[in-house]
């Protein structure tokens, strides 16, 4: 039973991204600005903090690949990025003091990293012709804003939840 | 400062970058079909999304209903006014339909490009990163959905099926149309003018209808419909309304801006449209 707690949380974060976009009211705000939920990435960084980089890399690879298959149909892009970010987050956690605030800041940093990288790839394969300033205004800022809001509400519960799961697993 | 990557890890990283580039190359080829592992993954995730999605959509639906209630009175007034026009229109349509059938019977022409059957589907997910506006729907090959079929809402065309898995499929919305996925359309008038829907102007939120002869007569507010030429779209699905006509950059053809009838963003339920003439042709071929 306890073995399935972490995967369940991962699936929840993964699916909620798509649901969030689906349920979000489709007004002018939606059309002009791109609020991209990066809930799974937040989960990934927090997991790297509690369970170490190796385990987070496993999750990053599997769910990154799912993301590629299901949503973007551009194989390997998210799988690579999620794995790399999980690795870096795992490394970074060794240098910093482990608490939810540091993890939140690191999540925001990795969101900037991930979104810039995806923007680079889209530019490279010619699916977008946005200059960087447009990307900055219409995508990066709204995305960061949305995820800051998410972190404000959920970072502490998420942190507690993961700590609890970690404790359960150690007891076994 | 501890080392970020060891030697072995650095090599591993480089190898994975090479694999990444190869995979991107593989997925960029215009593929007819997805590989079966991809289809399997899509269907599985689609199922999970359906499980979580139903309650979430119901909660969201409740809030929408509340805001709908506030405008009900105004809408009701408007609808009453429209209802009278509708009754007159309906008798006219019925008369025309009967005449059409009679004439068809005279000509012994049974199938038409216009006839289609539709498959109802619900949106179960969206591409969250929205670099390409796609939606995932809960019907797939098992229900008769095939690549490139038209996807409509009651208001008009919204997109086409990009890939169909067994139980789910991905729909590319008109707002994400690219050069490789053009749609043949015509402008309804005394003389129909044919063109190709070539792209989407994000700023104006309008579709671009290109390849129109420079001497063609096009006016504002004319209707644009699918032509049913090429591909598997039926004829006569409404797309939108002409808003502006401009010569293209070389001055050889015209470009027409078309305001889509359907809301290309707010989509919950869709219909996938299957041309009946194709099914009839297929049967004939199989009979041979």
PDB file of C-alpha atoms in Angstrom, chain A residues 65-149:
ATOM      1  CA  UNK A  65       8.053  10.561 -21.605  1.00  0.00           C
ATOM      2  CA  UNK A  66       4.319  10.371 -20.934  1.00  0.00           C
ATOM      3  CA  UNK A  67       4.114  14.126 -21.443  1.00  0.00           C
ATOM      4  CA  UNK A  68       5.880  13.816 -24.785  1.00  0.00           C
ATOM      5  CA  UNK A  69       3.716  10.962 -25.960  1.00  0.00           C
ATOM      6  CA  UNK A  70       0.361  12.238 -24.860  1.00  0.00           C
ATOM      7  CA  UNK A  71       0.537  15.989 -25.265  1.00  0.00           C
ATOM      8  CA  UNK A  72       3.312  17.313 -27.464  1.00  0.00           C
ATOM      9  CA  UNK A  73       3.984  14.322 -29.752  1.00  0.00           C
ATOM     10  CA  UNK A  74       7.594  15.449 -29.820  1.00  0.00           C
ATOM     11  CA  UNK A  75       9.359  12.495 -28.255  1.00  0.00           C
ATOM     12  CA  UNK A  76      12.182  12.914 -25.781  1.00  0.00           C
ATOM     13  CA  UNK A  77      11.964  16.650 -25.146  1.00  0.00           C
ATOM     14  CA  UNK A  78      10.301  16.601 -21.740  1.00  0.00           C
ATOM     15  CA  UNK A  79      11.790  13.222 -20.789  1.00  0.00           C
ATOM     16  CA  UNK A  80      15.265  14.691 -21.182  1.00  0.00           C
ATOM     17  CA  UNK A  81      14.477  17.975 -19.439  1.00  0.00           C
ATOM     18  CA  UNK A  82      12.663  16.437 -16.466  1.00  0.00           C
ATOM     19  CA  UNK A  83      15.450  13.913 -15.890  1.00  0.00           C
ATOM     20  CA  UNK A  84      18.146  16.577 -16.080  1.00  0.00           C
ATOM     21  CA  UNK A  85      16.267  18.931 -13.764  1.00  0.00           C
ATOM     22  CA  UNK A  86      15.694  16.125 -11.263  1.00  0.00           C
ATOM     23  CA  UNK A  87      19.420  15.381 -11.336  1.00  0.00           C
ATOM     24  CA  UNK A  88      20.375  19.022 -10.836  1.00  0.00           C
ATOM     25  CA  UNK A  89      17.781  19.452  -8.089  1.00  0.00           C
ATOM     26  CA  UNK A  90      19.145  16.389  -6.328  1.00  0.00           C
ATOM     27  CA  UNK A  91      22.651  17.874  -6.518  1.00  0.00           C
ATOM     28  CA  UNK A  92      21.504  21.293  -5.385  1.00  0.00           C
ATOM     29  CA  UNK A  93      19.726  19.873  -2.362  1.00  0.00           C
ATOM     30  CA  UNK A  94      23.089  18.674  -1.049  1.00  0.00           C
ATOM     31  CA  UNK A  95      24.443  22.215  -0.981  1.00  0.00           C
ATOM     32  CA  UNK A  96      21.445  23.950   0.541  1.00  0.00           C
ATOM     33  CA  UNK A  97      19.618  23.507   3.748  1.00  0.00           C
ATOM     34  CA  UNK A  98      16.588  21.355   3.092  1.00  0.00           C
ATOM     35  CA  UNK A  99      13.338  23.164   3.629  1.00  0.00           C
ATOM     36  CA  UNK A 100      10.231  23.913   1.651  1.00  0.00           C
ATOM     37  CA  UNK A 101      11.190  27.510   0.991  1.00  0.00           C
ATOM     38  CA  UNK A 102      14.454  26.557  -0.704  1.00  0.00           C
ATOM     39  CA  UNK A 103      12.612  23.854  -2.650  1.00  0.00           C
ATOM     40  CA  UNK A 104      10.009  26.398  -3.785  1.00  0.00           C
ATOM     41  CA  UNK A 105      12.683  28.787  -5.030  1.00  0.00           C
ATOM     42  CA  UNK A 106      14.422  25.941  -6.807  1.00  0.00           C
ATOM     43  CA  UNK A 107      11.125  24.921  -8.444  1.00  0.00           C
ATOM     44  CA  UNK A 108      10.679  28.435  -9.805  1.00  0.00           C
ATOM     45  CA  UNK A 109      14.229  28.422 -11.105  1.00  0.00           C
ATOM     46  CA  UNK A 110      13.655  25.109 -12.833  1.00  0.00           C
ATOM     47  CA  UNK A 111      10.406  26.400 -14.366  1.00  0.00           C
ATOM     48  CA  UNK A 112      12.366  29.268 -15.931  1.00  0.00           C
ATOM     49  CA  UNK A 113      14.973  26.768 -17.102  1.00  0.00           C
ATOM     50  CA  UNK A 114      12.420  24.340 -18.534  1.00  0.00           C
ATOM     51  CA  UNK A 115      10.318  26.944 -20.309  1.00  0.00           C
ATOM     52  CA  UNK A 116      13.340  28.632 -21.873  1.00  0.00           C
ATOM     53  CA  UNK A 117      14.581  25.249 -23.042  1.00  0.00           C
ATOM     54  CA  UNK A 118      11.216  24.337 -24.566  1.00  0.00           C
ATOM     55  CA  UNK A 119      11.086  27.759 -26.220  1.00  0.00           C
ATOM     56  CA  UNK A 120      14.564  27.113 -27.650  1.00  0.00           C
ATOM     57  CA  UNK A 121      13.480  23.753 -29.072  1.00  0.00           C
ATOM     58  CA  UNK A 122      10.306  25.226 -30.616  1.00  0.00           C
ATOM     59  CA  UNK A 123      12.399  27.988 -32.176  1.00  0.00           C
ATOM     60  CA  UNK A 124      14.882  25.439 -33.488  1.00  0.00           C
ATOM     61  CA  UNK A 125      12.296  23.272 -35.202  1.00  0.00           C
ATOM     62  CA  UNK A 126      10.461  26.302 -36.545  1.00  0.00           C
ATOM     63  CA  UNK A 127       7.167  25.923 -34.725  1.00  0.00           C
ATOM     64  CA  UNK A 128       7.336  29.440 -33.368  1.00  0.00           C
ATOM     65  CA  UNK A 129       8.753  32.731 -34.575  1.00  0.00           C
ATOM     66  CA  UNK A 130       8.355  34.664 -31.370  1.00  0.00           C
ATOM     67  CA  UNK A 131      11.241  36.905 -30.415  1.00  0.00           C
ATOM     68  CA  UNK A 132      12.492  36.421 -26.889  1.00  0.00           C
ATOM     69  CA  UNK A 133      10.732  39.550 -25.592  1.00  0.00           C
ATOM     70  CA  UNK A 134       7.315  38.225 -26.657  1.00  0.00           C
ATOM     71  CA  UNK A 135       8.074  34.877 -25.057  1.00  0.00           C
ATOM     72  CA  UNK A 136       9.093  36.731 -21.920  1.00  0.00           C
ATOM     73  CA  UNK A 137       5.911  38.864 -21.771  1.00  0.00           C
ATOM     74  CA  UNK A 138       3.273  36.408 -22.857  1.00  0.00           C
ATOM     75  CA  UNK A 139       4.564  33.104 -21.600  1.00  0.00           C
ATOM     76  CA  UNK A 140       7.290  33.204 -18.994  1.00  0.00           C
ATOM     77  CA  UNK A 141       5.814  35.825 -16.679  1.00  0.00           C
ATOM     78  CA  UNK A 142       2.264  34.445 -16.610  1.00  0.00           C
ATOM     79  CA  UNK A 143       3.634  30.937 -16.139  1.00  0.00           C
ATOM     80  CA  UNK A 144       5.780  32.032 -13.224  1.00  0.00           C
ATOM     81  CA  UNK A 145       2.873  33.954 -11.719  1.00  0.00           C
ATOM     82  CA  UNK A 146       0.561  30.965 -11.892  1.00  0.00           C
ATOM     83  CA  UNK A 147       3.128  28.657 -10.372  1.00  0.00           C
ATOM     84  CA  UNK A 148       3.984  31.105  -7.604  1.00  0.00           C
ATOM     85  CA  UNK A 149       0.293  31.074  -6.726  1.00  0.00           C
TER      86      UNK A 149
END
